[in-house]
């Protein structure tokens, strides 16, 4: 039986400030979930903390300098990749507690060093902003909104081609799940052959059926395994409002549980990261309770 290892990745380097002079609170995600006893509830080994560099937008110029915090992000990506690579090579199952979505870069870089891996990308947004589509997706800057683009090799080389390993994940090895039905990235994703399933289609097909189709795709390819990226804004704001972009039309908790559980139970699943929950936006801690319960349910299945 593989060992679950809990690793804190409290980086907020990829998000815009929630207000001038402030920093994103998602860096507190790991602490909030640990406060719920997550280490004990998962029966996990202690994997420690990968400490991020300082969040600093001083001197950054939008539209000129690419992604903010890029040098710090590249440094952090290498550090996190080394931790993930070591754990997966040892046969462990890492659970990374973010942080924002840019921590996925570290996970997939670590896996790329080991072989060819896919990604099940559970997120409320397509996260496909890159230099070629800013007219549709908006200006570059926040790496957390560029996740699918960056892991598939689109964007500035200091983040997308570390150690000459671009792309970390091939287009055909990505499966995006839970984006809102009106997501502006869908047309381009379709053109490129990047699989994506919006909320409406998940509901029509059923989350369990959707999960089986994803597993057929990711397990039926010449892959060494796959990684799960879980951005909690895939949930509807009625159940998870404590995120930076609480857009309506998301999955409900039971729907996400039914979608996530078969993916996490697969022996081909190499690990999972959890991102974007912001305790600063949740003074009563309800989101932390929900997420700790969800993770215990899906990661401790018999």
PDB file of C-alpha atoms in Angstrom:
ATOM      1  CA  UNK A   1       0.000   0.000   0.000  1.00  0.00           C
ATOM      2  CA  UNK A   2       1.404   3.394  -0.964  1.00  0.00           C
ATOM      3  CA  UNK A   3       1.997   5.988   1.731  1.00  0.00           C
ATOM      4  CA  UNK A   4       0.157   9.301   1.665  1.00  0.00           C
ATOM      5  CA  UNK A   5       2.518  12.194   2.414  1.00  0.00           C
ATOM      6  CA  UNK A   6       1.216  15.647   3.338  1.00  0.00           C
ATOM      7  CA  UNK A   7       3.372  18.507   2.028  1.00  0.00           C
ATOM      8  CA  UNK A   8       2.678  22.205   2.526  1.00  0.00           C
ATOM      9  CA  UNK A   9       3.226  24.391  -0.541  1.00  0.00           C
ATOM     10  CA  UNK A  10       2.014  27.776   0.782  1.00  0.00           C
ATOM     11  CA  UNK A  11       2.899  29.893  -2.238  1.00  0.00           C
ATOM     12  CA  UNK A  12       0.710  32.829  -3.271  1.00  0.00           C
ATOM     13  CA  UNK A  13       3.171  34.039  -5.922  1.00  0.00           C
ATOM     14  CA  UNK A  14       0.796  33.438  -8.819  1.00  0.00           C
ATOM     15  CA  UNK A  15      -2.178  35.551  -7.682  1.00  0.00           C
ATOM     16  CA  UNK A  16      -2.918  39.243  -7.938  1.00  0.00           C
ATOM     17  CA  UNK A  17      -3.249  41.171  -4.657  1.00  0.00           C
ATOM     18  CA  UNK A  18      -6.849  41.151  -3.372  1.00  0.00           C
ATOM     19  CA  UNK A  19      -6.453  44.862  -2.589  1.00  0.00           C
ATOM     20  CA  UNK A  20      -3.607  47.373  -2.986  1.00  0.00           C
ATOM     21  CA  UNK A  21      -0.847  46.753  -0.474  1.00  0.00           C
ATOM     22  CA  UNK A  22      -2.105  43.293   0.538  1.00  0.00           C
ATOM     23  CA  UNK A  23      -1.133  39.745  -0.343  1.00  0.00           C
ATOM     24  CA  UNK A  24      -3.413  36.807  -1.224  1.00  0.00           C
ATOM     25  CA  UNK A  25      -4.509  34.791   1.799  1.00  0.00           C
ATOM     26  CA  UNK A  26      -4.467  31.416   0.045  1.00  0.00           C
ATOM     27  CA  UNK A  27      -0.993  30.885   1.501  1.00  0.00           C
ATOM     28  CA  UNK A  28      -2.854  30.060   4.739  1.00  0.00           C
ATOM     29  CA  UNK A  29      -4.708  27.124   3.143  1.00  0.00           C
ATOM     30  CA  UNK A  30      -2.313  24.502   4.433  1.00  0.00           C
ATOM     31  CA  UNK A  31      -2.435  25.783   7.989  1.00  0.00           C
ATOM     32  CA  UNK A  32      -6.227  25.918   7.976  1.00  0.00           C
ATOM     33  CA  UNK A  33      -6.542  22.306   6.794  1.00  0.00           C
ATOM     34  CA  UNK A  34      -3.916  21.051   9.204  1.00  0.00           C
ATOM     35  CA  UNK A  35      -5.869  22.764  11.959  1.00  0.00           C
ATOM     36  CA  UNK A  36      -8.723  20.426  11.016  1.00  0.00           C
ATOM     37  CA  UNK A  37      -6.496  17.437  11.836  1.00  0.00           C
ATOM     38  CA  UNK A  38      -5.940  16.515   8.199  1.00  0.00           C
ATOM     39  CA  UNK A  39      -2.606  14.792   8.780  1.00  0.00           C
ATOM     40  CA  UNK A  40      -4.166  12.431  11.312  1.00  0.00           C
ATOM     41  CA  UNK A  41      -7.395  11.967   9.373  1.00  0.00           C
ATOM     42  CA  UNK A  42      -5.519  10.921   6.234  1.00  0.00           C
ATOM     43  CA  UNK A  43      -3.145   8.712   8.183  1.00  0.00           C
ATOM     44  CA  UNK A  44      -0.454  10.580   6.295  1.00  0.00           C
ATOM     45  CA  UNK A  45       3.266  10.912   6.781  1.00  0.00           C
ATOM     46  CA  UNK A  46       4.660  14.339   7.504  1.00  0.00           C
ATOM     47  CA  UNK A  47       6.221  15.731   4.322  1.00  0.00           C
ATOM     48  CA  UNK A  48       7.175  19.122   5.694  1.00  0.00           C
ATOM     49  CA  UNK A  49       6.934  22.557   4.103  1.00  0.00           C
ATOM     50  CA  UNK A  50       8.422  23.898   0.879  1.00  0.00           C
ATOM     51  CA  UNK A  51       8.866  27.544   1.844  1.00  0.00           C
ATOM     52  CA  UNK A  52       8.183  30.042  -0.963  1.00  0.00           C
ATOM     53  CA  UNK A  53      10.130  33.214  -1.691  1.00  0.00           C
ATOM     54  CA  UNK A  54       8.708  36.592  -0.733  1.00  0.00           C
ATOM     55  CA  UNK A  55       5.668  37.930  -2.599  1.00  0.00           C
ATOM     56  CA  UNK A  56       6.850  41.195  -4.167  1.00  0.00           C
ATOM     57  CA  UNK A  57       5.384  43.085  -7.125  1.00  0.00           C
ATOM     58  CA  UNK A  58       7.756  46.040  -6.783  1.00  0.00           C
ATOM     59  CA  UNK A  59       8.639  47.445 -10.197  1.00  0.00           C
ATOM     60  CA  UNK A  60       6.514  44.992 -12.178  1.00  0.00           C
ATOM     61  CA  UNK A  61       4.910  46.517 -15.300  1.00  0.00           C
ATOM     62  CA  UNK A  62       1.755  44.931 -16.690  1.00  0.00           C
ATOM     63  CA  UNK A  63       1.961  44.206 -20.390  1.00  0.00           C
ATOM     64  CA  UNK A  64       5.735  44.624 -20.364  1.00  0.00           C
ATOM     65  CA  UNK A  65       7.267  42.246 -17.841  1.00  0.00           C
ATOM     66  CA  UNK A  66       5.231  39.068 -18.351  1.00  0.00           C
ATOM     67  CA  UNK A  67       4.237  37.223 -15.187  1.00  0.00           C
ATOM     68  CA  UNK A  68       4.873  38.956 -11.901  1.00  0.00           C
ATOM     69  CA  UNK A  69       7.055  37.133  -9.356  1.00  0.00           C
ATOM     70  CA  UNK A  70       8.431  35.084 -12.289  1.00  0.00           C
ATOM     71  CA  UNK A  71      11.966  34.670 -10.931  1.00  0.00           C
ATOM     72  CA  UNK A  72      10.608  33.686  -7.522  1.00  0.00           C
ATOM     73  CA  UNK A  73       8.115  31.304  -9.152  1.00  0.00           C
ATOM     74  CA  UNK A  74      10.855  29.606 -11.170  1.00  0.00           C
ATOM     75  CA  UNK A  75      12.942  29.172  -8.015  1.00  0.00           C
ATOM     76  CA  UNK A  76       9.977  27.765  -6.116  1.00  0.00           C
ATOM     77  CA  UNK A  77       8.961  25.466  -8.963  1.00  0.00           C
ATOM     78  CA  UNK A  78      12.393  23.825  -8.889  1.00  0.00           C
ATOM     79  CA  UNK A  79      12.280  23.345  -5.110  1.00  0.00           C
ATOM     80  CA  UNK A  80       8.791  21.870  -5.157  1.00  0.00           C
ATOM     81  CA  UNK A  81       9.613  19.667  -8.156  1.00  0.00           C
ATOM     82  CA  UNK A  82      12.508  18.127  -6.266  1.00  0.00           C
ATOM     83  CA  UNK A  83      10.239  17.274  -3.325  1.00  0.00           C
ATOM     84  CA  UNK A  84       7.543  15.744  -5.562  1.00  0.00           C
ATOM     85  CA  UNK A  85      10.036  13.822  -7.665  1.00  0.00           C
ATOM     86  CA  UNK A  86      11.651  12.326  -4.585  1.00  0.00           C
ATOM     87  CA  UNK A  87       8.341  11.245  -3.060  1.00  0.00           C
ATOM     88  CA  UNK A  88       6.860   9.762  -6.239  1.00  0.00           C
ATOM     89  CA  UNK A  89      10.116   7.966  -7.016  1.00  0.00           C
ATOM     90  CA  UNK A  90       9.867   6.405  -3.537  1.00  0.00           C
ATOM     91  CA  UNK A  91       6.360   5.134  -4.270  1.00  0.00           C
ATOM     92  CA  UNK A  92       4.593   7.683  -2.065  1.00  0.00           C
ATOM     93  CA  UNK A  93       1.382   9.613  -2.803  1.00  0.00           C
ATOM     94  CA  UNK A  94       2.022  13.339  -2.229  1.00  0.00           C
ATOM     95  CA  UNK A  95      -0.837  15.624  -1.199  1.00  0.00           C
ATOM     96  CA  UNK A  96       0.268  19.230  -1.747  1.00  0.00           C
ATOM     97  CA  UNK A  97      -1.587  21.864   0.242  1.00  0.00           C
ATOM     98  CA  UNK A  98      -1.349  25.236  -1.523  1.00  0.00           C
ATOM     99  CA  UNK A  99      -1.199  28.039  -2.172  1.00  0.00           C
ATOM    100  CA  UNK A 100      -2.405  29.136  -5.521  1.00  0.00           C
ATOM    101  CA  UNK A 101      -2.608  27.199  -8.770  1.00  0.00           C
ATOM    102  CA  UNK A 102       0.983  27.969  -9.768  1.00  0.00           C
ATOM    103  CA  UNK A 103       2.165  25.204  -7.402  1.00  0.00           C
ATOM    104  CA  UNK A 104       1.072  22.780 -10.129  1.00  0.00           C
ATOM    105  CA  UNK A 105       4.178  23.796 -12.075  1.00  0.00           C
ATOM    106  CA  UNK A 106       6.331  22.212  -9.400  1.00  0.00           C
ATOM    107  CA  UNK A 107       4.303  19.025  -9.377  1.00  0.00           C
ATOM    108  CA  UNK A 108       4.367  18.489 -13.129  1.00  0.00           C
ATOM    109  CA  UNK A 109       8.025  19.440 -13.482  1.00  0.00           C
ATOM    110  CA  UNK A 110       8.877  16.818 -10.870  1.00  0.00           C
ATOM    111  CA  UNK A 111       6.802  14.225 -12.716  1.00  0.00           C
ATOM    112  CA  UNK A 112       8.268  15.216 -16.088  1.00  0.00           C
ATOM    113  CA  UNK A 113      11.688  14.318 -14.740  1.00  0.00           C
ATOM    114  CA  UNK A 114      10.337  10.823 -14.060  1.00  0.00           C
ATOM    115  CA  UNK A 115       8.493  10.175 -17.305  1.00  0.00           C
ATOM    116  CA  UNK A 116       5.274  11.014 -19.107  1.00  0.00           C
ATOM    117  CA  UNK A 117       2.335  11.975 -16.887  1.00  0.00           C
ATOM    118  CA  UNK A 118      -1.150  13.337 -17.499  1.00  0.00           C
ATOM    119  CA  UNK A 119      -3.197  15.807 -15.472  1.00  0.00           C
ATOM    120  CA  UNK A 120      -6.829  15.778 -14.376  1.00  0.00           C
ATOM    121  CA  UNK A 121      -7.369  19.525 -13.993  1.00  0.00           C
ATOM    122  CA  UNK A 122     -10.381  20.225 -11.746  1.00  0.00           C
ATOM    123  CA  UNK A 123     -10.965  23.960 -11.850  1.00  0.00           C
ATOM    124  CA  UNK A 124     -13.744  26.461 -12.331  1.00  0.00           C
ATOM    125  CA  UNK A 125     -11.755  28.179 -15.085  1.00  0.00           C
ATOM    126  CA  UNK A 126      -9.892  27.081 -18.200  1.00  0.00           C
ATOM    127  CA  UNK A 127      -6.706  28.840 -17.031  1.00  0.00           C
ATOM    128  CA  UNK A 128      -5.482  29.053 -20.614  1.00  0.00           C
ATOM    129  CA  UNK A 129      -4.286  32.644 -20.802  1.00  0.00           C
ATOM    130  CA  UNK A 130      -1.037  32.877 -22.782  1.00  0.00           C
ATOM    131  CA  UNK A 131       0.744  35.395 -25.045  1.00  0.00           C
ATOM    132  CA  UNK A 132      -1.232  34.281 -28.092  1.00  0.00           C
ATOM    133  CA  UNK A 133      -4.752  34.903 -26.731  1.00  0.00           C
ATOM    134  CA  UNK A 134      -4.619  37.944 -24.443  1.00  0.00           C
ATOM    135  CA  UNK A 135      -7.335  39.613 -26.543  1.00  0.00           C
ATOM    136  CA  UNK A 136      -9.718  36.891 -25.343  1.00  0.00           C
ATOM    137  CA  UNK A 137      -8.347  35.921 -21.953  1.00  0.00           C
ATOM    138  CA  UNK A 138      -6.967  39.229 -20.676  1.00  0.00           C
ATOM    139  CA  UNK A 139      -3.473  40.508 -19.855  1.00  0.00           C
ATOM    140  CA  UNK A 140      -0.672  38.312 -18.608  1.00  0.00           C
ATOM    141  CA  UNK A 141       0.589  38.679 -15.084  1.00  0.00           C
ATOM    142  CA  UNK A 142      -0.971  36.155 -12.724  1.00  0.00           C
ATOM    143  CA  UNK A 143       0.484  32.693 -13.342  1.00  0.00           C
ATOM    144  CA  UNK A 144      -2.407  31.155 -11.413  1.00  0.00           C
ATOM    145  CA  UNK A 145      -4.682  32.011 -14.345  1.00  0.00           C
ATOM    146  CA  UNK A 146      -2.316  30.474 -16.881  1.00  0.00           C
ATOM    147  CA  UNK A 147      -2.036  26.958 -15.475  1.00  0.00           C
ATOM    148  CA  UNK A 148      -3.170  24.783 -18.390  1.00  0.00           C
ATOM    149  CA  UNK A 149      -1.302  26.998 -20.841  1.00  0.00           C
ATOM    150  CA  UNK A 150       1.928  26.877 -18.861  1.00  0.00           C
ATOM    151  CA  UNK A 151       2.037  23.160 -18.112  1.00  0.00           C
ATOM    152  CA  UNK A 152       1.514  22.489 -21.835  1.00  0.00           C
ATOM    153  CA  UNK A 153       4.438  24.754 -22.749  1.00  0.00           C
ATOM    154  CA  UNK A 154       2.754  28.062 -23.583  1.00  0.00           C
ATOM    155  CA  UNK A 155       4.179  31.171 -22.000  1.00  0.00           C
ATOM    156  CA  UNK A 156       7.520  32.595 -20.946  1.00  0.00           C
ATOM    157  CA  UNK A 157      10.344  30.087 -21.051  1.00  0.00           C
ATOM    158  CA  UNK A 158      11.649  30.752 -17.544  1.00  0.00           C
ATOM    159  CA  UNK A 159       8.437  29.133 -16.247  1.00  0.00           C
ATOM    160  CA  UNK A 160       7.433  26.757 -19.046  1.00  0.00           C
ATOM    161  CA  UNK A 161      10.810  25.359 -20.132  1.00  0.00           C
ATOM    162  CA  UNK A 162      12.755  24.793 -16.926  1.00  0.00           C
ATOM    163  CA  UNK A 163      15.692  22.452 -17.580  1.00  0.00           C
ATOM    164  CA  UNK A 164      14.638  22.308 -21.248  1.00  0.00           C
ATOM    165  CA  UNK A 165      11.689  20.038 -20.390  1.00  0.00           C
ATOM    166  CA  UNK A 166       8.904  21.900 -22.211  1.00  0.00           C
ATOM    167  CA  UNK A 167       6.127  20.813 -22.297  1.00  0.00           C
ATOM    168  CA  UNK A 168       5.775  19.288 -18.853  1.00  0.00           C
ATOM    169  CA  UNK A 169       2.466  17.761 -19.991  1.00  0.00           C
ATOM    170  CA  UNK A 170       1.321  17.121 -23.565  1.00  0.00           C
ATOM    171  CA  UNK A 171      -1.949  18.616 -24.790  1.00  0.00           C
ATOM    172  CA  UNK A 172      -3.442  15.171 -25.327  1.00  0.00           C
ATOM    173  CA  UNK A 173      -2.613  14.153 -21.749  1.00  0.00           C
ATOM    174  CA  UNK A 174      -4.683  16.894 -20.062  1.00  0.00           C
ATOM    175  CA  UNK A 175      -8.323  16.585 -19.009  1.00  0.00           C
ATOM    176  CA  UNK A 176      -9.951  19.816 -17.741  1.00  0.00           C
ATOM    177  CA  UNK A 177     -13.019  19.273 -15.561  1.00  0.00           C
ATOM    178  CA  UNK A 178     -15.577  21.570 -13.978  1.00  0.00           C
ATOM    179  CA  UNK A 179     -15.079  24.791 -15.894  1.00  0.00           C
ATOM    180  CA  UNK A 180     -18.120  27.022 -16.094  1.00  0.00           C
ATOM    181  CA  UNK A 181     -20.348  26.467 -19.093  1.00  0.00           C
ATOM    182  CA  UNK A 182     -19.536  29.888 -20.584  1.00  0.00           C
ATOM    183  CA  UNK A 183     -15.758  29.678 -20.114  1.00  0.00           C
ATOM    184  CA  UNK A 184     -14.064  31.722 -22.832  1.00  0.00           C
ATOM    185  CA  UNK A 185     -11.219  29.218 -23.323  1.00  0.00           C
ATOM    186  CA  UNK A 186     -13.365  26.352 -24.597  1.00  0.00           C
ATOM    187  CA  UNK A 187     -13.106  27.138 -28.304  1.00  0.00           C
ATOM    188  CA  UNK A 188      -9.318  27.232 -28.258  1.00  0.00           C
ATOM    189  CA  UNK A 189      -9.081  24.123 -26.078  1.00  0.00           C
ATOM    190  CA  UNK A 190     -11.281  22.288 -28.589  1.00  0.00           C
ATOM    191  CA  UNK A 191      -9.151  23.425 -31.514  1.00  0.00           C
ATOM    192  CA  UNK A 192      -6.011  22.158 -29.781  1.00  0.00           C
ATOM    193  CA  UNK A 193      -7.522  18.821 -28.773  1.00  0.00           C
ATOM    194  CA  UNK A 194      -7.290  19.518 -25.037  1.00  0.00           C
ATOM    195  CA  UNK A 195     -10.165  17.634 -23.447  1.00  0.00           C
ATOM    196  CA  UNK A 196     -12.507  19.653 -21.261  1.00  0.00           C
ATOM    197  CA  UNK A 197     -15.844  18.983 -19.621  1.00  0.00           C
ATOM    198  CA  UNK A 198     -17.878  21.908 -18.273  1.00  0.00           C
ATOM    199  CA  UNK A 199     -20.236  21.672 -15.319  1.00  0.00           C
ATOM    200  CA  UNK A 200     -23.371  21.283 -17.428  1.00  0.00           C
ATOM    201  CA  UNK A 201     -21.971  18.276 -19.247  1.00  0.00           C
ATOM    202  CA  UNK A 202     -20.773  16.691 -15.992  1.00  0.00           C
ATOM    203  CA  UNK A 203     -24.336  16.979 -14.686  1.00  0.00           C
ATOM    204  CA  UNK A 204     -25.874  15.559 -17.862  1.00  0.00           C
ATOM    205  CA  UNK A 205     -23.532  12.574 -17.906  1.00  0.00           C
ATOM    206  CA  UNK A 206     -23.219  12.220 -14.136  1.00  0.00           C
ATOM    207  CA  UNK A 207     -19.972  12.760 -12.215  1.00  0.00           C
ATOM    208  CA  UNK A 208     -19.239   9.040 -11.845  1.00  0.00           C
ATOM    209  CA  UNK A 209     -19.641   8.437 -15.585  1.00  0.00           C
ATOM    210  CA  UNK A 210     -17.491  11.482 -16.296  1.00  0.00           C
ATOM    211  CA  UNK A 211     -14.778  10.185 -13.970  1.00  0.00           C
ATOM    212  CA  UNK A 212     -14.797   6.801 -15.707  1.00  0.00           C
ATOM    213  CA  UNK A 213     -14.338   8.495 -19.073  1.00  0.00           C
ATOM    214  CA  UNK A 214     -11.411  10.507 -17.720  1.00  0.00           C
ATOM    215  CA  UNK A 215      -9.823   7.345 -16.336  1.00  0.00           C
ATOM    216  CA  UNK A 216     -10.324   5.568 -19.663  1.00  0.00           C
ATOM    217  CA  UNK A 217      -8.505   8.454 -21.309  1.00  0.00           C
ATOM    218  CA  UNK A 218      -5.635   8.858 -18.832  1.00  0.00           C
ATOM    219  CA  UNK A 219      -5.144   5.170 -18.050  1.00  0.00           C
ATOM    220  CA  UNK A 220      -5.442   4.063 -21.653  1.00  0.00           C
ATOM    221  CA  UNK A 221      -2.562   6.182 -22.904  1.00  0.00           C
ATOM    222  CA  UNK A 222       1.183   5.560 -22.838  1.00  0.00           C
ATOM    223  CA  UNK A 223       1.432   7.352 -19.502  1.00  0.00           C
ATOM    224  CA  UNK A 224       3.377   6.542 -16.375  1.00  0.00           C
ATOM    225  CA  UNK A 225       0.496   7.976 -14.337  1.00  0.00           C
ATOM    226  CA  UNK A 226      -1.438  11.181 -13.797  1.00  0.00           C
ATOM    227  CA  UNK A 227      -1.746  14.014 -11.294  1.00  0.00           C
ATOM    228  CA  UNK A 228      -4.894  15.665  -9.904  1.00  0.00           C
ATOM    229  CA  UNK A 229      -5.042  19.446  -9.702  1.00  0.00           C
ATOM    230  CA  UNK A 230      -7.914  20.579  -7.466  1.00  0.00           C
ATOM    231  CA  UNK A 231      -8.687  24.294  -7.464  1.00  0.00           C
ATOM    232  CA  UNK A 232     -11.546  24.626  -5.014  1.00  0.00           C
ATOM    233  CA  UNK A 233     -13.221  27.333  -7.108  1.00  0.00           C
ATOM    234  CA  UNK A 234     -14.533  24.377  -9.103  1.00  0.00           C
ATOM    235  CA  UNK A 235     -17.179  24.414  -6.368  1.00  0.00           C
ATOM    236  CA  UNK A 236     -20.151  26.750  -6.520  1.00  0.00           C
ATOM    237  CA  UNK A 237     -19.879  29.882  -4.340  1.00  0.00           C
ATOM    238  CA  UNK A 238     -22.984  28.727  -2.467  1.00  0.00           C
ATOM    239  CA  UNK A 239     -20.770  26.089  -0.827  1.00  0.00           C
ATOM    240  CA  UNK A 240     -17.266  27.573  -1.303  1.00  0.00           C
ATOM    241  CA  UNK A 241     -17.276  31.382  -1.420  1.00  0.00           C
ATOM    242  CA  UNK A 242     -13.760  31.778   0.044  1.00  0.00           C
ATOM    243  CA  UNK A 243     -11.887  31.982  -3.257  1.00  0.00           C
ATOM    244  CA  UNK A 244     -10.572  34.882  -5.328  1.00  0.00           C
ATOM    245  CA  UNK A 245     -12.981  34.276  -8.253  1.00  0.00           C
ATOM    246  CA  UNK A 246     -16.273  32.942  -6.826  1.00  0.00           C
ATOM    247  CA  UNK A 247     -18.147  32.524 -10.114  1.00  0.00           C
ATOM    248  CA  UNK A 248     -21.645  31.003 -10.042  1.00  0.00           C
ATOM    249  CA  UNK A 249     -22.522  27.781 -11.813  1.00  0.00           C
ATOM    250  CA  UNK A 250     -20.004  25.472 -10.143  1.00  0.00           C
ATOM    251  CA  UNK A 251     -20.224  21.939  -8.834  1.00  0.00           C
ATOM    252  CA  UNK A 252     -21.862  21.111  -5.531  1.00  0.00           C
ATOM    253  CA  UNK A 253     -19.939  19.240  -2.851  1.00  0.00           C
ATOM    254  CA  UNK A 254     -21.491  15.816  -3.504  1.00  0.00           C
ATOM    255  CA  UNK A 255     -20.887  16.212  -7.239  1.00  0.00           C
ATOM    256  CA  UNK A 256     -17.225  17.018  -6.690  1.00  0.00           C
ATOM    257  CA  UNK A 257     -16.839  14.107  -4.271  1.00  0.00           C
ATOM    258  CA  UNK A 258     -18.336  11.687  -6.809  1.00  0.00           C
ATOM    259  CA  UNK A 259     -16.075  13.034  -9.558  1.00  0.00           C
ATOM    260  CA  UNK A 260     -12.906  13.128  -7.501  1.00  0.00           C
ATOM    261  CA  UNK A 261     -13.130   9.831  -5.619  1.00  0.00           C
ATOM    262  CA  UNK A 262     -12.635   7.439  -8.584  1.00  0.00           C
ATOM    263  CA  UNK A 263      -9.742   9.537  -9.878  1.00  0.00           C
ATOM    264  CA  UNK A 264      -7.948   9.580  -6.532  1.00  0.00           C
ATOM    265  CA  UNK A 265      -8.530   5.847  -6.044  1.00  0.00           C
ATOM    266  CA  UNK A 266      -6.811   4.929  -9.283  1.00  0.00           C
ATOM    267  CA  UNK A 267      -3.465   3.171  -8.769  1.00  0.00           C
ATOM    268  CA  UNK A 268      -2.202   5.315 -11.659  1.00  0.00           C
ATOM    269  CA  UNK A 269      -2.863   8.530  -9.741  1.00  0.00           C
ATOM    270  CA  UNK A 270       0.515   9.885  -8.588  1.00  0.00           C
ATOM    271  CA  UNK A 271      -0.732  12.613  -6.248  1.00  0.00           C
ATOM    272  CA  UNK A 272      -2.926  15.662  -5.818  1.00  0.00           C
ATOM    273  CA  UNK A 273      -2.613  19.362  -5.071  1.00  0.00           C
ATOM    274  CA  UNK A 274      -5.278  21.552  -3.441  1.00  0.00           C
ATOM    275  CA  UNK A 275      -5.343  25.282  -4.150  1.00  0.00           C
ATOM    276  CA  UNK A 276      -7.069  28.681  -3.866  1.00  0.00           C
ATOM    277  CA  UNK A 277      -9.087  28.336  -0.642  1.00  0.00           C
ATOM    278  CA  UNK A 278      -8.479  31.617   1.223  1.00  0.00           C
ATOM    279  CA  UNK A 279      -8.984  31.536   5.008  1.00  0.00           C
ATOM    280  CA  UNK A 280      -8.945  35.347   5.061  1.00  0.00           C
ATOM    281  CA  UNK A 281     -12.273  35.223   3.216  1.00  0.00           C
ATOM    282  CA  UNK A 282     -13.707  32.628   5.599  1.00  0.00           C
ATOM    283  CA  UNK A 283     -13.632  33.937   9.194  1.00  0.00           C
ATOM    284  CA  UNK A 284     -15.781  31.071  10.494  1.00  0.00           C
ATOM    285  CA  UNK A 285     -13.617  28.412   8.851  1.00  0.00           C
ATOM    286  CA  UNK A 286     -16.502  26.616   7.152  1.00  0.00           C
ATOM    287  CA  UNK A 287     -14.512  26.090   3.968  1.00  0.00           C
ATOM    288  CA  UNK A 288     -11.688  24.406   5.855  1.00  0.00           C
ATOM    289  CA  UNK A 289     -14.151  21.982   7.438  1.00  0.00           C
ATOM    290  CA  UNK A 290     -15.695  21.198   4.055  1.00  0.00           C
ATOM    291  CA  UNK A 291     -12.335  20.586   2.391  1.00  0.00           C
ATOM    292  CA  UNK A 292     -10.922  18.481   5.210  1.00  0.00           C
ATOM    293  CA  UNK A 293     -14.042  16.304   5.168  1.00  0.00           C
ATOM    294  CA  UNK A 294     -13.889  16.012   1.369  1.00  0.00           C
ATOM    295  CA  UNK A 295     -10.232  15.064   1.306  1.00  0.00           C
ATOM    296  CA  UNK A 296     -10.703  12.489   4.052  1.00  0.00           C
ATOM    297  CA  UNK A 297     -13.613  10.962   2.142  1.00  0.00           C
ATOM    298  CA  UNK A 298     -11.802  10.640  -1.190  1.00  0.00           C
ATOM    299  CA  UNK A 299      -8.265   9.859   0.016  1.00  0.00           C
ATOM    300  CA  UNK A 300      -9.067   7.201   2.612  1.00  0.00           C
ATOM    301  CA  UNK A 301     -11.289   4.982   0.514  1.00  0.00           C
ATOM    302  CA  UNK A 302     -10.954   1.248   1.262  1.00  0.00           C
TER     303      UNK A 302
END
